[in-house]
Short mmCIF file of C-alpha atoms in Angstrom, two decimals:
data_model
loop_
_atom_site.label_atom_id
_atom_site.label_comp_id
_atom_site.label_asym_id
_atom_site.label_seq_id
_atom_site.Cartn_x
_atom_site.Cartn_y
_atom_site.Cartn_z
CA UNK A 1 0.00 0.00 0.00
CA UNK A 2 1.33 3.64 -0.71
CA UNK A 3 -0.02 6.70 0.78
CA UNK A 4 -1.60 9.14 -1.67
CA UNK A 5 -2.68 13.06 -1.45
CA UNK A 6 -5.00 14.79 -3.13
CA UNK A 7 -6.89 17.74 -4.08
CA UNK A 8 -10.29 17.86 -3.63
CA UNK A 9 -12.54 20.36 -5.70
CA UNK A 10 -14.07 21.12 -2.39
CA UNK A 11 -16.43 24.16 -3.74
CA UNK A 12 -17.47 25.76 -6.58
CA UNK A 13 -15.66 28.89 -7.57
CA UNK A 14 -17.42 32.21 -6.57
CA UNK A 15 -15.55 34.13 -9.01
CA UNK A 16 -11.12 33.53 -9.06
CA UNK A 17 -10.80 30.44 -7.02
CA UNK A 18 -9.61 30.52 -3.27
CA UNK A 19 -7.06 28.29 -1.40
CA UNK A 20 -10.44 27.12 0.63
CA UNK A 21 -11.97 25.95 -2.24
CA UNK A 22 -9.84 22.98 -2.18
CA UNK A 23 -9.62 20.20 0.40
CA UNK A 24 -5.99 18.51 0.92
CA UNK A 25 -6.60 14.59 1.82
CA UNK A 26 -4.25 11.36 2.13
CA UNK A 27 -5.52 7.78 1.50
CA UNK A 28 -4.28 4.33 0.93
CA UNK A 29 -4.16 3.58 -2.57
CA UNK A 30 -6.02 0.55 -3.90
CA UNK A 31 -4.41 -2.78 -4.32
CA UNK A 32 -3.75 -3.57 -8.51
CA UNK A 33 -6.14 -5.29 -10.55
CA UNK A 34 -5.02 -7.06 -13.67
CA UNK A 35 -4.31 -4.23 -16.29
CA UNK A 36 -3.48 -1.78 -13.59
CA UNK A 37 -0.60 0.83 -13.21
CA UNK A 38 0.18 2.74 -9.79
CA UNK A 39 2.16 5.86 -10.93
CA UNK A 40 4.05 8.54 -8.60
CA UNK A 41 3.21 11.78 -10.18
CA UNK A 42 6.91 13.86 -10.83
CA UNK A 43 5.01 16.98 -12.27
CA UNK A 44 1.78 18.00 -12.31
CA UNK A 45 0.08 20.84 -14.71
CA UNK A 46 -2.09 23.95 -13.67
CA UNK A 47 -3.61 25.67 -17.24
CA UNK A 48 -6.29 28.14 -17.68
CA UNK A 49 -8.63 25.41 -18.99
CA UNK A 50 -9.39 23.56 -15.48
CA UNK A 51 -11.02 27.59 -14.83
CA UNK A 52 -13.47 26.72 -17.35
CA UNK A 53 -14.35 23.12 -17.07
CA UNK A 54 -14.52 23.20 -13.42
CA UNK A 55 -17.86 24.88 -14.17
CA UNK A 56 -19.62 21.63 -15.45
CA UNK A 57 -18.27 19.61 -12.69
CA UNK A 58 -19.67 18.35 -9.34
CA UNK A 59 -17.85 18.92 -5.92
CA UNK A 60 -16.14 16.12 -4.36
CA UNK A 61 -13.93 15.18 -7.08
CA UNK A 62 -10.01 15.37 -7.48
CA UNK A 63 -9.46 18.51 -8.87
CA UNK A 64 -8.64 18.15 -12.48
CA UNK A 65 -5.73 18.13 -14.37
CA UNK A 66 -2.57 16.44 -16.02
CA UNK A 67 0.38 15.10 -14.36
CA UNK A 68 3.61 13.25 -15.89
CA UNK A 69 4.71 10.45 -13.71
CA UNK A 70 6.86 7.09 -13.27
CA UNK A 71 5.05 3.55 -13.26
CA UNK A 72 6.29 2.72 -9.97
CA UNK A 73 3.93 -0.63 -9.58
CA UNK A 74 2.46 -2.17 -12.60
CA UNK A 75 0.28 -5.29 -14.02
CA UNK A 76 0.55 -4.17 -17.56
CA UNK A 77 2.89 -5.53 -19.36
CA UNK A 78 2.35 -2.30 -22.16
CA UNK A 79 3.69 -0.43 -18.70
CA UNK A 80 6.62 -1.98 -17.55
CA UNK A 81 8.00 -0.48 -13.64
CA UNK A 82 10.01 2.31 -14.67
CA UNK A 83 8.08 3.65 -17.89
CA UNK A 84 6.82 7.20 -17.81
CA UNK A 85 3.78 8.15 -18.69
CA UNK A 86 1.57 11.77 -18.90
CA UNK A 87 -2.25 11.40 -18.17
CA UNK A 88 -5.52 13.60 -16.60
CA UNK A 89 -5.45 11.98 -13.77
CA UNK A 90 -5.88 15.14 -11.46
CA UNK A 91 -4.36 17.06 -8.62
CA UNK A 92 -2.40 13.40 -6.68
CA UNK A 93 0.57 12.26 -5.74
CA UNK A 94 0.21 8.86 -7.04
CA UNK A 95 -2.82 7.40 -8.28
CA UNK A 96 -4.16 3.85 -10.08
CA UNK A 97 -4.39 3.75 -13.82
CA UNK A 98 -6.40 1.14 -15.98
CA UNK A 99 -4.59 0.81 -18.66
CA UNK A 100 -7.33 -1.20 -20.74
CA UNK A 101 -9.97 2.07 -20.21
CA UNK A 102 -10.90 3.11 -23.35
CA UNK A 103 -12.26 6.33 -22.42
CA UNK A 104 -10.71 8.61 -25.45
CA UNK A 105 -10.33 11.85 -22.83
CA UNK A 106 -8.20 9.76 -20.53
CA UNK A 107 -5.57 7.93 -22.54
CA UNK A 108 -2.51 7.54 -20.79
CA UNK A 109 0.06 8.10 -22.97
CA UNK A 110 3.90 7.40 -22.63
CA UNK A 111 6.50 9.17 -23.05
CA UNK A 112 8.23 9.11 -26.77
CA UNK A 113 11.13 5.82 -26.06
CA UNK A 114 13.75 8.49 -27.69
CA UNK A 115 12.98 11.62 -25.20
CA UNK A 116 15.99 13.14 -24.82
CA UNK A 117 17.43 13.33 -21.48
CA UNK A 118 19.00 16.52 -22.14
CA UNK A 119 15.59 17.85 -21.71
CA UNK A 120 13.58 18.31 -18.97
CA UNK A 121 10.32 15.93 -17.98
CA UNK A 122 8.37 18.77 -16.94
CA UNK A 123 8.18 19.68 -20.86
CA UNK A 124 6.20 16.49 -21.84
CA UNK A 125 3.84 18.47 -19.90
CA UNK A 126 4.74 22.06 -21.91
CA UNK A 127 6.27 22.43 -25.13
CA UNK A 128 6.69 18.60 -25.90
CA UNK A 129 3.28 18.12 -24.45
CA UNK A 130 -0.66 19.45 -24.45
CA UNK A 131 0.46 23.23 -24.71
CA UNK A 132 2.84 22.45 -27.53
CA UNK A 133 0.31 20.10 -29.26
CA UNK A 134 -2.29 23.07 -29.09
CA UNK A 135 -0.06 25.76 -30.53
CA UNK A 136 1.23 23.36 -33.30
CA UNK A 137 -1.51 21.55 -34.31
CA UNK A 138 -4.06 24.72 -33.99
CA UNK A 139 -1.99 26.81 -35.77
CA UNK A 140 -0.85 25.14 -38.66
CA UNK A 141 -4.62 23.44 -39.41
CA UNK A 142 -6.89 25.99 -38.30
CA UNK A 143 -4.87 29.09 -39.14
CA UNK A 144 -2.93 27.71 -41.92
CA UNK A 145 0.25 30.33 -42.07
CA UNK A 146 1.42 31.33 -44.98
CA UNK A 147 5.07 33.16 -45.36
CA UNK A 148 4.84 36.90 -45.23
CA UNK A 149 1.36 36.30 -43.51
CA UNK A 150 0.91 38.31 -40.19
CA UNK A 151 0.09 36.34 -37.31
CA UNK A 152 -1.20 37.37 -34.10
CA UNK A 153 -1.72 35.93 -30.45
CA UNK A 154 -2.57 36.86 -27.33
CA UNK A 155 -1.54 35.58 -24.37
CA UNK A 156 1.71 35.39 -25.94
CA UNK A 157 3.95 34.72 -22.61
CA UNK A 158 2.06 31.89 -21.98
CA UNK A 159 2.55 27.95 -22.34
CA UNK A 160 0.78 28.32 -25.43
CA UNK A 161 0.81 31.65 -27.05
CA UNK A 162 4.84 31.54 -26.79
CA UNK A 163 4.75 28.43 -29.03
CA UNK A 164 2.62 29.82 -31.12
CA UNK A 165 4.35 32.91 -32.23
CA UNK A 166 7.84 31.26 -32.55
CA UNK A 167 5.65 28.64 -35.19
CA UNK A 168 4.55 31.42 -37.09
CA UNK A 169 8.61 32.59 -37.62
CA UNK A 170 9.39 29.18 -38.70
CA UNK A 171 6.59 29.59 -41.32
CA UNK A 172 7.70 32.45 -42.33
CA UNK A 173 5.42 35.08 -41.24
CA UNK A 174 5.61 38.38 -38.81
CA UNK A 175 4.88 37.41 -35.59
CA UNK A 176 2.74 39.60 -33.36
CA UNK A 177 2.30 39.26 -29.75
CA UNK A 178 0.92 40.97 -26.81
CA UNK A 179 1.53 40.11 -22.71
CA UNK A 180 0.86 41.91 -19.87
CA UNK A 181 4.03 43.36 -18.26
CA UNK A 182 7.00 44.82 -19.95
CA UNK A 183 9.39 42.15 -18.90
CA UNK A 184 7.12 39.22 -20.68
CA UNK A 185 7.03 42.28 -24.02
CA UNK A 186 10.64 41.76 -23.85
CA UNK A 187 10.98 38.14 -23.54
CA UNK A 188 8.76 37.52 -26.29
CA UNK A 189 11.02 40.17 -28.53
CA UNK A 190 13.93 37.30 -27.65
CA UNK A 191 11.99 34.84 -28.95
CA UNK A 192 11.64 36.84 -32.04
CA UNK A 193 8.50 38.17 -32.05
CA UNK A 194 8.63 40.94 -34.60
CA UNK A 195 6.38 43.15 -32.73
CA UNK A 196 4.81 42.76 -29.08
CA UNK A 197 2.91 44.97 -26.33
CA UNK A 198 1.75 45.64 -23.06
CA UNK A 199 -1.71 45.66 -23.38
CA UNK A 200 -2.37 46.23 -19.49
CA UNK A 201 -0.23 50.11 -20.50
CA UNK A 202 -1.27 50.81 -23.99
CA UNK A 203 -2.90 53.45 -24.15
CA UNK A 204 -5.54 51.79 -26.68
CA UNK A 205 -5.46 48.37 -27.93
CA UNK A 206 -6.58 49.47 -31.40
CA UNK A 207 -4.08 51.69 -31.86
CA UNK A 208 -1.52 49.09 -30.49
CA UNK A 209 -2.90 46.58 -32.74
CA UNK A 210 -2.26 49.02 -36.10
CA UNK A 211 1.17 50.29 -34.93
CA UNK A 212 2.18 46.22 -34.51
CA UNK A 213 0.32 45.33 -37.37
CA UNK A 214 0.21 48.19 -39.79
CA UNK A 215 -0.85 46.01 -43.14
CA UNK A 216 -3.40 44.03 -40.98
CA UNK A 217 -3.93 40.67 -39.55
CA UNK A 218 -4.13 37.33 -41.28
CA UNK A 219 -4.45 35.09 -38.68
CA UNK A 220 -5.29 35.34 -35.26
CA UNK A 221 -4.61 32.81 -32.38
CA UNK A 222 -6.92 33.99 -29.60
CA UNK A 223 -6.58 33.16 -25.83
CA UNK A 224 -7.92 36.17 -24.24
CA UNK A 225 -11.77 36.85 -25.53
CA UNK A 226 -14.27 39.22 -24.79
CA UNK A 227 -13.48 42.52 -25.81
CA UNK A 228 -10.37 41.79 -26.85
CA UNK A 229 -11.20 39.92 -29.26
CA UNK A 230 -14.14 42.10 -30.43
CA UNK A 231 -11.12 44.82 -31.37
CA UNK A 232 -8.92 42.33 -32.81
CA UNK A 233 -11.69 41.18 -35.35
CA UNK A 234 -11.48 44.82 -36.68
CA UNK A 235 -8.22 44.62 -37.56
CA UNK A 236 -8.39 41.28 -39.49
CA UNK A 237 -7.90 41.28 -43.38
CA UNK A 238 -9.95 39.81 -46.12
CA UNK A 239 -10.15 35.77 -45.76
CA UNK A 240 -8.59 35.61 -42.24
CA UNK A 241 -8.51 32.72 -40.27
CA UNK A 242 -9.22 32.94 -36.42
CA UNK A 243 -7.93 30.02 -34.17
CA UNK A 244 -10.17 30.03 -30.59
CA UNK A 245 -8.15 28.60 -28.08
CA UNK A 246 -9.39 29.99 -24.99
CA UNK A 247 -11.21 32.77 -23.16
CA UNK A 248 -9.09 33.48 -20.22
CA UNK A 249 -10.25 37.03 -19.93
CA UNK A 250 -13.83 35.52 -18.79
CA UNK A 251 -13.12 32.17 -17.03
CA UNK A 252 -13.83 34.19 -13.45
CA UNK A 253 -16.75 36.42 -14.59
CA UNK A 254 -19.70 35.59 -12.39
CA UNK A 255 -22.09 36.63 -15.23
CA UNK A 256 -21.06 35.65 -19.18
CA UNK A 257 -19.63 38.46 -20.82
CA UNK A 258 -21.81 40.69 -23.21
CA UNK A 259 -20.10 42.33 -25.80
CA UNK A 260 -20.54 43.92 -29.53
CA UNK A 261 -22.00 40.91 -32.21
CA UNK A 262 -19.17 40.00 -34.24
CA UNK A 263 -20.96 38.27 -36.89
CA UNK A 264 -21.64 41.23 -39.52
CA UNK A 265 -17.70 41.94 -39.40
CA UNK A 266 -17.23 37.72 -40.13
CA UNK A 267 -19.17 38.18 -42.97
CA UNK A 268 -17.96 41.00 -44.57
CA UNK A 269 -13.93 40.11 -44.07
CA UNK A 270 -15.31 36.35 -44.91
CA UNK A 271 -13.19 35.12 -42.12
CA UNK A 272 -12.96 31.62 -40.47
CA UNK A 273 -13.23 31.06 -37.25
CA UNK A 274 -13.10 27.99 -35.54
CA UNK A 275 -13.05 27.04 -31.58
CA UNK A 276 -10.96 23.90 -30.57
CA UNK A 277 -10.24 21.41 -28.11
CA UNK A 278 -6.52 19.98 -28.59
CA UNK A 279 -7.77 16.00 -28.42
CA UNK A 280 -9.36 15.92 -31.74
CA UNK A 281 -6.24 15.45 -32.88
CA UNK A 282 -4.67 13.35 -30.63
CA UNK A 283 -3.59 10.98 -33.11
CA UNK A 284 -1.72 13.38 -34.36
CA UNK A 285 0.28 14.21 -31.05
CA UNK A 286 3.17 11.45 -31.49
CA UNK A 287 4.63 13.11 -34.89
CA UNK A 288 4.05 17.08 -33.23
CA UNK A 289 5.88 15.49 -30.25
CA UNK A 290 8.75 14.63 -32.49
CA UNK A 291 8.62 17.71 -34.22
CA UNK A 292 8.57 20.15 -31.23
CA UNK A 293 12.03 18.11 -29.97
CA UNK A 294 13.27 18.15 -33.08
CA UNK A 295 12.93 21.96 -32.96
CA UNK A 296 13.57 22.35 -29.52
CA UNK A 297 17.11 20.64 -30.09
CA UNK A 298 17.62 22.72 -33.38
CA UNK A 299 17.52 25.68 -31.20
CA UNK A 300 13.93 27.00 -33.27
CA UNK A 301 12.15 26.80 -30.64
CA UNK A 302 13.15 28.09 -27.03
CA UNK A 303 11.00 28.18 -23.92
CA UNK A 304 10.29 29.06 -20.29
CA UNK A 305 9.14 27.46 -17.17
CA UNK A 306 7.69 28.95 -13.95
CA UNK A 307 7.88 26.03 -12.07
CA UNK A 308 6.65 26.19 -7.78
CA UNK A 309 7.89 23.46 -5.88
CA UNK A 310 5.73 21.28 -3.41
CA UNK A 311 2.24 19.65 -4.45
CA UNK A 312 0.89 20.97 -1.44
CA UNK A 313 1.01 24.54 -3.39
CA UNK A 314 -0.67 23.42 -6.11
CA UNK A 315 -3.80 25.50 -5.38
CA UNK A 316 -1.58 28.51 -5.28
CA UNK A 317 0.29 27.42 -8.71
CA UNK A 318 -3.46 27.81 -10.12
CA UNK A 319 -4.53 30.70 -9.10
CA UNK A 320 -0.95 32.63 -9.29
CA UNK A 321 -1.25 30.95 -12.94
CA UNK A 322 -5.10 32.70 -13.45
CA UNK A 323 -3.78 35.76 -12.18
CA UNK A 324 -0.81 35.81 -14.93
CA UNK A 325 2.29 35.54 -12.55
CA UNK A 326 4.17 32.65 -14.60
CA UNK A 327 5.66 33.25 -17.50
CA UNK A 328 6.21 29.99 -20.17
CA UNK A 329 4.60 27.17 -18.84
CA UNK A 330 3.24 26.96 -15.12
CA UNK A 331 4.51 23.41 -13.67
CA UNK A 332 4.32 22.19 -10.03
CA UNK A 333 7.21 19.66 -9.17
CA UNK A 334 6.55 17.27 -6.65
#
């Protein structure tokens, strides 16, 4: 038997979540079944998403989430003692995995045999892993770059938007970003960024968006929402392509946002827009893996982690996260 915490999503969120809203408890794991795996959790992930889903969920439950961990205890021979794997199993430090489930929003998947160990686990988690899948695979399908194509994203200091922006430079295209303090504005002009902003000091976001992007933008890679995006939308060219991500910018709002109809200026710039959840292509996720080491080691890709130590300050990891204090992707190591 090994002793497990956990997280409990004790309450519902009355607007940004609270330390009290979770419930810290220990427990005796289960004793494995045929086809089982007990894994000790080395990482676990705290992204913007959880926010939104927690909505739909009941209290009770382990919080939600992904975690990488090592089989420590297995009867699957597919998961060998040792192996490492990434899954949604939640805020825990170790927890019992069926491998034969076949639920397709909780396949446990392992790490690629050739992961470098040059690199850091905690990325299967980032850049190697569900942030890096999002900005690759949303990107390139839904937003289709094309060199000398302006791309913009918001968000851009963050797991995702970061990604995204140093894609569009390996496509070819100006790269637009905006963050919200000067020091993430000038880590995303390391990255290469051609042109970033603090939109927390600009004066006016349109006038920020047409200094950045002065011949318009093609596509847009949108994490923010709301009004944001209602401005962006002006600013988009003829046969743009709009990539919805997220909505961070309304995750806490007690009430949903009301804002200006879009839909006459989707018409008229005959735009696409499409909203997406990473998994629908998670067939796809081995060869983007492969691809975002591949660039990783090439140097083409560079990245950040804020990474807060302890799992017992994993409710403080989320809502420092919500509240835009990490920079790159926000990791708690256990």
């Amino acid at each position: 038997m090994v002793k497990s915490k956990r997280f409990i999503f004790a309450r519902q969120f009355d607007g940004a979540p609270k330390e009290s809203d979770f419930q810290l408890v220990e427990e005796e794991t289960p004793e494995l079944k045929d086809g089982e795996i007990l894994v000790e959790s080395l990482f676990n992930s705290v992204d913007p998403y959880m926010r939104a889903y927690t909505r739909q969920l009941p209290t009770g439950i382990t919080m939600i989430g992904e975690g990488c961990g090592r089989v420590i205890e297995s009867k699957s021979s597919d998961f060998p003692v040792g192996t490492v794997i990434m899954g949604r199993y939640g805020w825990c430090t170790h927890t019992v995995l069926d491998t034969k489930s076949k639920d397709p929003m909780n396949v446990i998947r392992k790490a690629p045999a050739d992961y470098p160990k040059d690199l850091p686990q905690s990325l299967l988690l980032g850049a190697v892993g569900m942030p890096g899948m999002t900005a690759l695979l949303g990107l390139t399908k839904l937003c289709e770059p094309k060199e000398g194509e302006t791309v913009f994203v918001n968000g851009a200091a963050g797991a995702v938007g970061s990604i995204v922006g140093q894609i569009a430079k390996i496509k070819g295209c100006r790269a637009v970003g905006s963050a919200g303090s000067d020091a993430k504005v000038a880590w995303l002009k390391e990255l290469g960024f051609d042109a970033a902003f603090n939109y927390k000091t600009v004066s006016s976001l349109d006038a920020a968006l047409k200094e950045a992007a002065p011949n318009g933008i093609d596509c847009y890679f949108d994490n923010v929402g709301a009004d944001f995006s209602s401005t962006v939308l002006n600013h988009m060219n003829l046969f743009g392509r709009m990539a919805i991500c997220g909505s961070i910018s309304t995750y806490n709002d007690k009430e949903p946002a009301k804002g200006p109809y879009p839909f006459v200026t989707i018409l008229f710039k005959q735009m696409t827009v499409t909203g997406f959840i990473v998994t629908r292509w998670l067939n796809e996720w081995p060869k983007g893996m492969d691809q975002m080491v591949q660039w990783i080691k090439e140097g083409k890709i560079k990245y950040r982690e804020h990474v807060t130590e302890g799992f017992e300050n994993m409710p403080k990891a989320f809502i420092g996260m919500l509240a835009g204090e990490n920079t790159g992707k926000a990791v708690v190591k256990l």
